Short mmCIF file of C-alpha atoms in Angstrom, two decimals:
data_model
loop_
_atom_site.label_atom_id
_atom_site.label_comp_id
_atom_site.label_asym_id
_atom_site.label_seq_id
_atom_site.Cartn_x
_atom_site.Cartn_y
_atom_site.Cartn_z
CA MET L 841 96.53 74.70 89.54
CA ALA L 842 93.80 72.58 88.07
CA GLY L 843 94.73 71.49 84.57
CA GLY L 844 91.22 70.99 83.23
CA ASN L 845 90.53 74.69 82.69
CA VAL L 846 93.78 75.22 80.80
CA ALA L 847 93.80 72.58 78.09
CA GLN L 848 92.03 73.59 74.90
CA ALA L 849 91.83 72.16 71.43
CA GLY L 850 92.42 74.12 68.26
CA ASN L 851 95.30 76.27 67.08
CA GLU L 852 95.59 78.66 70.01
CA THR L 853 98.93 79.12 71.70
CA GLU L 854 99.09 76.82 74.70
CA VAL L 855 102.10 78.44 76.39
CA LEU L 856 103.82 81.78 75.85
CA CYS L 857 107.33 81.86 77.31
CA LEU L 858 109.09 85.19 77.79
CA GLY L 859 112.71 85.79 78.73
CA GLU L 860 116.31 86.19 77.59
CA THR L 861 118.11 83.51 75.60
CA MET L 862 121.84 83.63 75.00
CA SER L 863 124.36 81.81 72.87
CA LEU L 864 125.61 78.85 74.88
CA VAL L 865 129.18 77.61 74.55
CA ALA L 866 129.81 74.26 76.24
CA PRO L 867 132.57 71.63 76.12
CA ALA L 868 131.61 68.87 73.70
CA ALA L 869 132.53 66.38 76.44
CA PRO L 870 131.77 66.96 80.15
CA VAL L 871 135.26 68.25 81.05
CA PRO L 872 136.37 71.63 82.51
CA LEU L 873 136.17 74.54 80.09
CA GLU L 874 139.89 75.27 80.11
CA GLU L 875 140.73 71.66 79.25
CA ALA L 876 138.12 71.07 76.54
CA PRO L 877 139.49 70.46 73.02
CA ALA L 878 136.14 71.03 71.31
CA PHE L 879 132.97 72.97 72.00
CA THR L 880 129.34 73.11 70.99
CA LEU L 881 127.49 76.33 70.19
CA SER L 882 123.78 76.32 70.92
CA ALA L 883 121.08 78.43 72.54
CA GLY L 884 120.36 78.56 76.26
CA GLY L 885 117.79 80.45 78.26
CA ALA L 886 115.47 79.30 81.02
CA GLU L 887 112.22 80.31 79.36
CA SER L 888 113.14 79.22 75.83
CA ASN L 889 114.37 75.91 77.28
CA VAL L 890 110.88 75.40 78.67
CA ALA L 891 109.42 76.35 75.29
CA VAL L 892 111.63 73.88 73.40
CA HIS L 893 110.82 71.05 75.81
CA LEU L 894 107.09 71.75 75.52
CA ALA L 895 107.27 71.91 71.72
CA SER L 896 109.11 68.57 71.66
CA LEU L 897 106.15 67.11 73.56
CA GLY L 898 103.73 68.35 70.91
CA HIS L 899 102.47 71.54 72.54
CA ARG L 900 101.86 74.81 70.70
CA VAL L 901 104.38 77.25 72.14
CA ARG L 902 105.55 80.79 71.45
CA TRP L 903 108.69 82.45 72.78
CA ALA L 904 109.08 86.23 73.11
CA SER L 905 112.33 88.09 73.64
CA ARG L 906 114.89 90.45 72.12
CA LEU L 907 118.15 89.40 70.49
CA GLY L 908 121.00 91.25 68.87
CA ASP L 909 120.73 91.51 65.10
CA ASP L 910 124.05 89.69 64.84
CA PRO L 911 125.20 86.20 63.78
CA LEU L 912 124.73 84.80 67.28
CA GLY L 913 121.23 86.23 67.60
CA ARG L 914 120.18 84.92 64.21
CA ARG L 915 121.60 81.52 65.09
CA VAL L 916 119.71 81.49 68.41
CA VAL L 917 116.34 82.32 66.88
CA ALA L 918 116.86 79.85 64.04
CA SER L 919 117.70 77.00 66.41
CA ILE L 920 114.67 77.63 68.62
CA ALA L 921 112.39 77.94 65.60
CA ALA L 922 113.81 74.68 64.25
CA ALA L 923 112.76 73.01 67.51
CA GLY L 924 109.13 73.80 66.72
CA VAL L 925 108.70 76.98 68.76
CA ASP L 926 106.93 79.98 67.23
CA THR L 927 109.52 82.80 67.31
CA GLY L 928 107.40 85.45 65.61
CA LEU L 929 107.40 87.62 68.74
CA VAL L 930 111.21 87.85 68.92
CA GLU L 931 112.60 91.30 68.12
CA MET L 932 116.08 91.73 66.64
CA ARG L 933 117.99 94.85 67.72
CA SER L 934 121.06 96.21 65.92
CA GLU L 935 122.03 98.55 68.77
CA ALA L 936 122.56 95.83 71.38
CA PRO L 937 124.26 92.41 71.25
CA THR L 938 123.12 88.89 71.94
CA GLY L 939 124.30 87.66 75.34
CA VAL L 940 126.72 84.75 75.63
CA TYR L 941 127.42 82.26 78.40
CA PHE L 942 129.84 79.41 78.93
CA LYS L 943 129.35 76.17 80.84
CA ASP L 944 132.31 74.96 82.88
CA PRO L 945 131.74 71.37 84.08
CA GLY L 946 133.81 70.20 87.03
CA PRO L 947 133.96 67.50 89.69
CA ASP L 948 132.02 69.69 92.13
CA GLY L 949 129.35 70.73 89.65
CA THR L 950 129.00 73.04 86.67
CA ARG L 951 129.89 76.71 86.87
CA VAL L 952 128.38 79.19 84.43
CA HIS L 953 130.15 82.30 83.12
CA TYR L 954 127.83 85.03 81.78
CA TYR L 955 128.61 87.79 79.28
CA ARG L 956 125.20 89.40 79.08
CA ALA L 957 125.54 93.00 80.40
CA GLY L 958 123.84 95.41 78.01
CA SER L 959 122.31 92.61 75.97
CA ALA L 960 119.39 93.19 73.64
CA ALA L 961 117.07 91.33 76.03
CA SER L 962 117.92 93.75 78.83
CA THR L 963 116.32 96.56 76.78
CA MET L 964 112.84 95.03 77.14
CA ASP L 965 110.40 97.18 79.13
CA GLN L 966 106.76 97.28 80.22
CA ASP L 967 105.56 98.03 76.67
CA PHE L 968 107.28 95.01 75.13
CA LEU L 969 104.17 92.90 74.42
CA ALA L 970 100.64 93.98 73.56
CA ASP L 971 97.84 92.81 75.83
CA GLU L 972 96.10 90.89 73.05
CA VAL L 973 99.27 88.87 72.39
CA ILE L 974 99.56 87.94 76.06
CA ASP L 975 95.88 87.04 76.30
CA ASP L 976 96.11 84.74 73.29
CA ALA L 977 98.05 82.14 75.33
CA ARG L 978 96.54 79.57 77.67
CA VAL L 979 99.53 79.86 80.05
CA LEU L 980 102.21 82.53 80.38
CA HIS L 981 105.58 81.27 81.65
CA ILE L 982 108.16 83.72 83.05
CA SER L 983 110.99 83.61 85.55
CA GLY L 984 112.85 85.57 88.20
CA ILE L 985 115.81 85.99 85.85
CA THR L 986 114.13 88.69 83.77
CA PRO L 987 113.56 91.31 86.51
CA ALA L 988 117.26 91.12 87.39
CA LEU L 989 118.35 92.15 83.88
CA SER L 990 117.34 95.83 84.04
CA GLU L 991 114.84 98.26 85.52
CA GLY L 992 112.83 98.02 82.30
CA CYS L 993 112.70 94.24 82.52
CA ASP L 994 111.58 94.49 86.14
CA ARG L 995 108.74 96.79 85.10
CA LEU L 996 107.77 94.34 82.35
CA ILE L 997 107.47 91.40 84.76
CA ARG L 998 105.51 93.46 87.27
CA ARG L 999 103.10 94.57 84.55
CA LEU L 1000 102.55 90.96 83.46
CA LEU L 1001 101.87 89.82 87.02
CA THR L 1002 99.56 92.68 88.02
CA ARG L 1003 97.49 93.31 84.87
CA PRO L 1004 94.03 91.73 84.58
CA ARG L 1005 94.62 88.34 83.00
CA ARG L 1006 92.61 85.61 81.35
CA ALA L 1007 95.09 82.77 81.83
CA PRO L 1008 97.32 81.58 84.67
CA ILE L 1009 100.93 82.67 85.03
CA SER L 1010 103.69 80.17 85.72
CA PHE L 1011 106.70 81.70 87.53
CA ASP L 1012 110.03 79.93 88.05
CA VAL L 1013 111.93 81.71 90.84
CA ASN L 1014 115.28 80.94 89.14
CA HIS L 1015 117.58 83.03 91.36
CA ARG L 1016 120.85 83.75 89.55
CA PRO L 1017 123.58 84.86 92.02
CA ALA L 1018 125.66 86.20 89.12
CA LEU L 1019 122.89 88.75 88.46
CA TRP L 1020 121.98 89.75 92.02
CA SER L 1021 122.76 88.62 95.53
CA ALA L 1022 120.35 86.60 97.64
CA ARG L 1023 119.93 89.62 99.90
CA GLN L 1024 118.89 91.81 96.95
CA ALA L 1025 116.76 89.15 95.27
CA ALA L 1026 114.93 87.60 98.23
CA PRO L 1027 112.21 90.23 98.86
CA VAL L 1028 111.69 90.92 95.15
CA LEU L 1029 111.35 87.26 94.17
CA ALA L 1030 109.00 86.55 97.07
CA GLU L 1031 106.83 89.50 96.08
CA LEU L 1032 106.69 88.43 92.42
CA ALA L 1033 106.07 84.77 93.25
CA GLN L 1034 103.10 85.74 95.39
CA LEU L 1035 101.49 87.30 92.32
CA ALA L 1036 101.75 84.15 90.16
CA ASP L 1037 99.40 81.19 89.87
CA VAL L 1038 101.92 78.38 89.77
CA VAL L 1039 105.45 78.78 91.22
CA PHE L 1040 108.51 76.58 90.74
CA VAL L 1041 111.38 76.80 93.23
CA GLY L 1042 114.19 74.56 94.41
CA LEU L 1043 114.29 73.84 98.14
CA ASP L 1044 117.98 74.73 98.30
CA GLU L 1045 117.24 77.93 96.39
CA ALA L 1046 114.40 78.81 98.78
CA ALA L 1047 116.66 78.10 101.77
CA THR L 1048 119.29 80.50 100.41
CA LEU L 1049 116.77 83.21 99.63
CA TRP L 1050 114.35 82.99 102.52
CA GLY L 1051 115.92 80.79 105.20
CA VAL L 1052 113.24 78.10 104.97
CA LYS L 1053 113.96 74.45 105.74
CA THR L 1054 111.12 72.39 104.29
CA ALA L 1055 108.73 72.41 101.35
CA ASP L 1056 105.91 73.18 103.75
CA ASP L 1057 107.86 76.22 104.97
CA VAL L 1058 107.98 77.43 101.36
CA ARG L 1059 104.24 77.00 101.02
CA GLU L 1060 103.65 78.92 104.24
CA LEU L 1061 105.76 81.76 102.89
CA LEU L 1062 104.17 81.69 99.42
CA ASP L 1063 100.53 81.32 100.40
CA SER L 1064 98.90 83.17 97.49
CA PRO L 1065 99.70 81.03 94.41
CA VAL L 1066 97.27 78.24 93.56
CA THR L 1067 100.14 75.73 93.44
CA VAL L 1068 103.74 75.90 94.65
CA VAL L 1069 106.05 73.25 93.19
CA VAL L 1070 109.12 72.64 95.36
CA LYS L 1071 111.99 70.59 93.92
CA ASP L 1072 114.21 68.91 96.51
CA GLY L 1073 117.06 67.87 94.25
CA ALA L 1074 117.62 64.13 93.96
CA GLU L 1075 115.13 63.41 96.75
CA ALA L 1076 111.62 64.40 95.68
CA ALA L 1077 109.34 67.10 94.33
CA TYR L 1078 106.24 68.53 95.99
CA ALA L 1079 103.10 70.08 94.54
CA LEU L 1080 101.49 72.12 97.29
CA GLY L 1081 98.03 73.40 96.52
CA GLU L 1082 94.67 72.29 97.82
CA ARG L 1083 96.43 68.98 98.45
CA ARG L 1084 100.01 68.07 99.32
CA THR L 1085 101.47 65.72 96.72
CA VAL L 1086 104.98 64.26 96.92
CA VAL L 1087 106.74 62.20 94.23
CA PRO L 1088 110.26 60.85 94.83
CA ALA L 1089 112.86 61.55 92.18
CA PRO L 1090 114.14 58.60 90.14
CA THR L 1091 117.80 57.70 90.51
CA VAL L 1092 119.88 59.47 87.85
CA GLU L 1093 123.55 59.21 86.94
CA VAL L 1094 124.16 62.93 86.44
CA VAL L 1095 126.28 64.10 83.51
CA GLU L 1096 125.58 67.80 83.91
CA PRO L 1097 122.84 69.53 85.94
CA VAL L 1098 122.30 72.93 84.31
CA GLY L 1099 118.91 73.10 82.57
CA ALA L 1100 117.26 70.29 84.50
CA GLY L 1101 114.96 72.70 86.34
CA ASP L 1102 113.64 74.04 83.03
CA ALA L 1103 112.99 70.50 81.83
CA PHE L 1104 111.12 69.76 85.07
CA ALA L 1105 108.95 72.86 84.69
CA ALA L 1106 108.11 71.90 81.10
CA GLY L 1107 107.17 68.37 82.12
CA PHE L 1108 104.93 69.61 84.91
CA LEU L 1109 103.24 72.19 82.66
CA SER L 1110 102.73 69.53 79.99
CA GLY L 1111 100.77 67.54 82.54
CA VAL L 1112 98.75 70.60 83.50
CA LEU L 1113 97.89 71.25 79.85
CA ARG L 1114 96.71 67.65 79.56
CA GLY L 1115 94.44 68.03 82.59
CA GLU L 1116 96.39 65.52 84.70
CA ASP L 1117 96.54 65.38 88.48
CA ASP L 1118 99.51 66.70 90.46
CA GLU L 1119 101.15 63.29 90.90
CA ARG L 1120 101.27 62.67 87.18
CA CYS L 1121 102.44 66.25 86.53
CA LEU L 1122 105.30 65.74 89.01
CA ARG L 1123 106.22 62.44 87.35
CA ARG L 1124 106.38 64.15 83.96
CA GLY L 1125 108.64 66.80 85.48
CA HIS L 1126 110.97 64.20 86.95
CA LEU L 1127 111.19 62.26 83.68
CA LEU L 1128 112.13 65.28 81.57
CA ALA L 1129 114.59 66.45 84.22
CA ALA L 1130 116.21 62.99 84.31
CA HIS L 1131 116.84 63.12 80.57
CA SER L 1132 118.29 66.63 80.86
CA LEU L 1133 120.63 65.53 83.64
CA ARG L 1134 122.07 62.89 81.32
CA SER L 1135 123.32 65.50 78.78
CA THR L 1136 125.53 68.60 78.59
CA GLU L 1137 122.88 70.29 76.43
CA ASP L 1138 120.29 72.60 78.01
CA HIS L 1139 117.48 70.86 76.13
CA THR L 1140 117.57 67.29 74.93
CA ALA L 1141 115.12 65.13 73.02
CA PRO L 1142 112.33 63.95 75.33
CA PRO L 1143 111.73 60.29 76.10
CA ASP L 1144 109.89 58.57 73.28
CA ALA L 1145 106.12 58.43 73.73
CA GLU L 1146 106.09 54.69 74.42
CA SER L 1147 108.72 54.89 77.16
CA LEU L 1148 107.10 57.97 78.67
CA ALA L 1149 103.73 56.26 78.85
CA ARG L 1150 105.28 53.15 80.38
CA TRP L 1151 107.11 55.11 83.10
CA LEU L 1152 104.07 57.23 83.89
CA ALA L 1153 102.02 54.06 84.42
CA LEU L 1154 104.42 52.49 86.94
CA ASP L 1155 103.02 51.69 90.35
CA GLU L 1156 104.55 53.35 93.41
CA GLU L 1157 107.06 50.56 94.09
CA GLN L 1158 108.16 50.37 90.47
CA TRP L 1159 108.51 54.15 90.30
CA GLY L 1160 110.71 54.09 93.39
CA ALA L 1161 113.07 51.63 91.70
CA LEU L 1162 113.33 53.62 88.44
CA ARG L 1163 116.91 54.42 87.38
CA PHE L 1164 118.48 56.44 84.56
CA ASP L 1165 122.12 55.41 84.32
CA GLY L 1166 122.65 54.94 80.60
CA SER L 1167 121.17 51.43 80.55
CA GLU L 1168 117.51 52.45 80.29
#
């Protein structure tokens, strides 16, 4: 996706992110949930994570969703608003609760426990947002989580992807096994991804869903989007559009991995909004993901502008030697 036709000066919304956000309970230290003596309570949701990361980078961002009109819902919307995201499109519902999820860090990775059935966000449907609100944004960012929440949410995502649109749609595949199996999700997520302009997907995720082995296999499967961004974990990330661009991932001492994909998407989209080429967009994605991997929080403060500029300017050899291990 060429960035030059997206960036625009003025007060218009640059990115509109839509999707469920829940209350997030996580151990204060990266230890298993059942052993943790203290916890943090924050907000976590793929699309609002992207919104918060983009706002922290200085972009004008709105987030749309539904929350329960309860203490957790009010806390969620307040925390996201405090991060600089416009939450004026969020609807509070008294008849349905705010979803909750727990992070459970362990030696083999982090498990996530969801308590979101019947949440306020699952009541969204195809009439949730007016066309003029959608068209006000320069980019619309959605994910494959939303259609798994309910039939109404599925209709909403399909409407967004099939209606005449003025701006590109960014779609993060984001398969959640706790919501639907790979067998159920695979054809639906492939169909929806084909309707988007820019698609984010992990190579391991794509292998589970569609049986592909390489980033090029993913691009062959998803041949309609302008750009397909494939993240190959700690190895590299690919931007596959008119050209094939590969940027290796910096070495990171991982504290906790959940949320890193959202940080990567925000970094890449930030580059797009700035009119940068795919290599620089991928670098921005890697840098935000690296900072996310170093924290138990879903969204952390971005690198300072000076460090970010310095890392983005590294030559290929210097980039290959870049490490984030607590000493940077």
